[in-house]
mmCIF file of C-alpha atoms in Angstrom:
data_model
loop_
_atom_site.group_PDB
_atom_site.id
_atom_site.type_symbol
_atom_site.label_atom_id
_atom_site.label_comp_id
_atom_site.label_asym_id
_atom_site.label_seq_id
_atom_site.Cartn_x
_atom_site.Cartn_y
_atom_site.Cartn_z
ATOM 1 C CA UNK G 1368 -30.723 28.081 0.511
ATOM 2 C CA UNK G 1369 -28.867 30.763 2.122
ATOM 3 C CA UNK G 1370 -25.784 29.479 3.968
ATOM 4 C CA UNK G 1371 -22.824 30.441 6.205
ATOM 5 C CA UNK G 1372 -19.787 31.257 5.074
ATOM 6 C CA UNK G 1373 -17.876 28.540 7.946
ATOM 7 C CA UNK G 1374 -20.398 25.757 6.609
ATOM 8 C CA UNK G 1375 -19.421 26.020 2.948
ATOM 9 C CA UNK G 1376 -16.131 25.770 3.686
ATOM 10 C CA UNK G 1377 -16.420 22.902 5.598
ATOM 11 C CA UNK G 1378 -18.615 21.547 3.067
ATOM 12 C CA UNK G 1379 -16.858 21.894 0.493
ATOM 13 C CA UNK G 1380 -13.670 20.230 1.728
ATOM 14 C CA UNK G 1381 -15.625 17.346 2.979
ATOM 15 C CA UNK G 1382 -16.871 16.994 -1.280
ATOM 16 C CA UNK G 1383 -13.260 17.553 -2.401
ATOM 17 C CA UNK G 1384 -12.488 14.598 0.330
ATOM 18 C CA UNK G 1385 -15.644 12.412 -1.063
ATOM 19 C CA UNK G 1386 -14.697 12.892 -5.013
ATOM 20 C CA UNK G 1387 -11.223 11.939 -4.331
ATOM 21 C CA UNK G 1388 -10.112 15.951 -5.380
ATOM 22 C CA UNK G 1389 -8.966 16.752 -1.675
ATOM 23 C CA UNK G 1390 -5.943 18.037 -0.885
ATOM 24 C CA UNK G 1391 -4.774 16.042 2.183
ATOM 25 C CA UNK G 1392 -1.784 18.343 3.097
ATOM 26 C CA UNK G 1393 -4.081 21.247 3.454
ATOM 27 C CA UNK G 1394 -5.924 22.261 6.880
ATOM 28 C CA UNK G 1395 -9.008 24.055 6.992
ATOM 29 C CA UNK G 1396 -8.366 27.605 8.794
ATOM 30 C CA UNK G 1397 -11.498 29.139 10.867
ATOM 31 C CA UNK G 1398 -10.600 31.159 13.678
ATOM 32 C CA UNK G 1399 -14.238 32.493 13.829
ATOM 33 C CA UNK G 1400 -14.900 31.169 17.727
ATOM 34 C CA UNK G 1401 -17.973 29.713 16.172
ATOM 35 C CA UNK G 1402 -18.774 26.144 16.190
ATOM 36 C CA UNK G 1403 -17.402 26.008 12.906
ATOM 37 C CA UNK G 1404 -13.870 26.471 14.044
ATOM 38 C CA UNK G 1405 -14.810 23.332 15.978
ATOM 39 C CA UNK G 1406 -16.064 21.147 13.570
ATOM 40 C CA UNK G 1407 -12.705 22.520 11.284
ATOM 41 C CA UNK G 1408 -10.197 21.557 13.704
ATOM 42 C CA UNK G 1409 -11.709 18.138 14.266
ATOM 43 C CA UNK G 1410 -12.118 17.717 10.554
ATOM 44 C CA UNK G 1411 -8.225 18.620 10.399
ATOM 45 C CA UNK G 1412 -7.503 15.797 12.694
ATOM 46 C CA UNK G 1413 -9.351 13.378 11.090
ATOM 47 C CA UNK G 1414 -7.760 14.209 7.448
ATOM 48 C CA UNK G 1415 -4.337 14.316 9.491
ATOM 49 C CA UNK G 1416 -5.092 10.783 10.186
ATOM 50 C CA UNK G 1417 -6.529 9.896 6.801
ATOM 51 C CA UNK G 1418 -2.421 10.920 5.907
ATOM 52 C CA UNK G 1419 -0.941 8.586 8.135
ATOM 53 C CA UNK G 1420 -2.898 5.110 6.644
ATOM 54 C CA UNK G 1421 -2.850 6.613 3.175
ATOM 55 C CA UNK G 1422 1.753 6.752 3.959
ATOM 56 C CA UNK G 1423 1.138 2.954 5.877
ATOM 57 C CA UNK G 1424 -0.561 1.535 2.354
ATOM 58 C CA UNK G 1425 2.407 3.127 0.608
ATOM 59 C CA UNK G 1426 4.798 2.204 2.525
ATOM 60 C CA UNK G 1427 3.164 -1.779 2.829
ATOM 61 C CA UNK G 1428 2.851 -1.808 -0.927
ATOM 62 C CA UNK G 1429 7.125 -0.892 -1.367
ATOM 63 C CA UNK G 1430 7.615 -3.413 1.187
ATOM 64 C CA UNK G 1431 5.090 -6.399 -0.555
ATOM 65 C CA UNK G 1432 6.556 -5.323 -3.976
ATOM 66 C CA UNK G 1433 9.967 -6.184 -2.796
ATOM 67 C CA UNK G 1434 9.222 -9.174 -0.976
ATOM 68 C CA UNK G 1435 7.470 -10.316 -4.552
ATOM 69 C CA UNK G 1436 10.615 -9.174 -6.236
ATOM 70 C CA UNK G 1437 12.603 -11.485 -3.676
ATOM 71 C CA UNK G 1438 10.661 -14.350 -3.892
ATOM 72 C CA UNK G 1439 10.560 -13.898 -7.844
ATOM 73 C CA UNK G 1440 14.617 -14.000 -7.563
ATOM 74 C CA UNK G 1441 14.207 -17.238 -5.850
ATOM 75 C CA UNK G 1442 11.989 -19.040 -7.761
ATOM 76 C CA UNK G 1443 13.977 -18.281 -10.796
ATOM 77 C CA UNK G 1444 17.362 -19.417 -9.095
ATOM 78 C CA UNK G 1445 15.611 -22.356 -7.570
ATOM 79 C CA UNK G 1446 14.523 -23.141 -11.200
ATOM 80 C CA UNK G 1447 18.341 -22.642 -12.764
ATOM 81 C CA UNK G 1448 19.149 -25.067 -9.797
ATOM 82 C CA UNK G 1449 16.649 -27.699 -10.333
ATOM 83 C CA UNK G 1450 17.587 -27.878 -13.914
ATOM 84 C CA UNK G 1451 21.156 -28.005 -13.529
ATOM 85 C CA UNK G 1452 21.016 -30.814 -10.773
ATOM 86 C CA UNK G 1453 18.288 -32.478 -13.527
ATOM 87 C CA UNK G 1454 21.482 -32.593 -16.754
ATOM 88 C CA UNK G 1455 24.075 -33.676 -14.295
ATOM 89 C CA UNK G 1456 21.753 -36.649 -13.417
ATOM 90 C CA UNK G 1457 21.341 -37.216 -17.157
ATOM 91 C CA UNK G 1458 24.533 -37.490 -17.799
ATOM 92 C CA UNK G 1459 25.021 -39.811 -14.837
ATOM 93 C CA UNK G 1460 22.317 -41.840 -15.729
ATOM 94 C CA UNK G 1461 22.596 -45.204 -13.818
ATOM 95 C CA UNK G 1462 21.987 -47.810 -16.783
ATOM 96 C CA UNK G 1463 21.729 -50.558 -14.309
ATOM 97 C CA UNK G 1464 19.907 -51.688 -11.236
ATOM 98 C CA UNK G 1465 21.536 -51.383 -8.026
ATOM 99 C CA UNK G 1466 21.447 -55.007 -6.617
ATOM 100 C CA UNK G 1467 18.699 -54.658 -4.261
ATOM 101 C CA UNK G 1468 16.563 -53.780 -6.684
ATOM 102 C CA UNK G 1469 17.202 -57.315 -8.335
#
């Protein structure tokens, strides 16, 4: 199958894009004044906004990795705090009852 020289380029970013090989900084030039330029310039805005979830995701996944980190930090203090409230208690165990509990 013969085909145009606009459609394979097209094409072929639209496979790099598919197998996970495209370049997403990269624009597709075709200043032909065919409907290929078209289709490329849409094609560029589309992959322009395929950039801008693709920096979202990154920049959600810094911000839920240091809210983990955070909450990690606070568990762990929590802990130390839990166990040092838990040998001060020991060590002022009441040995008896409290009179109304007689």
């Amino acid at each position: 199958m013969r085909l145009s020289k606009g459609f394979k380029i097209i094409n072929q970013k639209i496979k790099d894009l598919t197998d996970g090989s495209g370049d997403l900084t990269k624009k597709i030039e075709d200043k032909s004044g065919t409907e290929f330029e078209v289709i490329a310039d849409n094609l560029n805005k589309f992959i322009v906004e395929i950039q801008k979830l693709v920096m979202q995701v990154g920049t959600r996944t810094a911000d839920i990795y240091t809210s983990m980190q955070q909450m990690q930090n606070d568990v762990t203090n929590s802990y130390e705090n839990a166990s040092g409230i838990s040998k001060e208690a020991e060590k002022h165990k009441i040995t008896s009852k409290a009179p109304w509990m007689m």
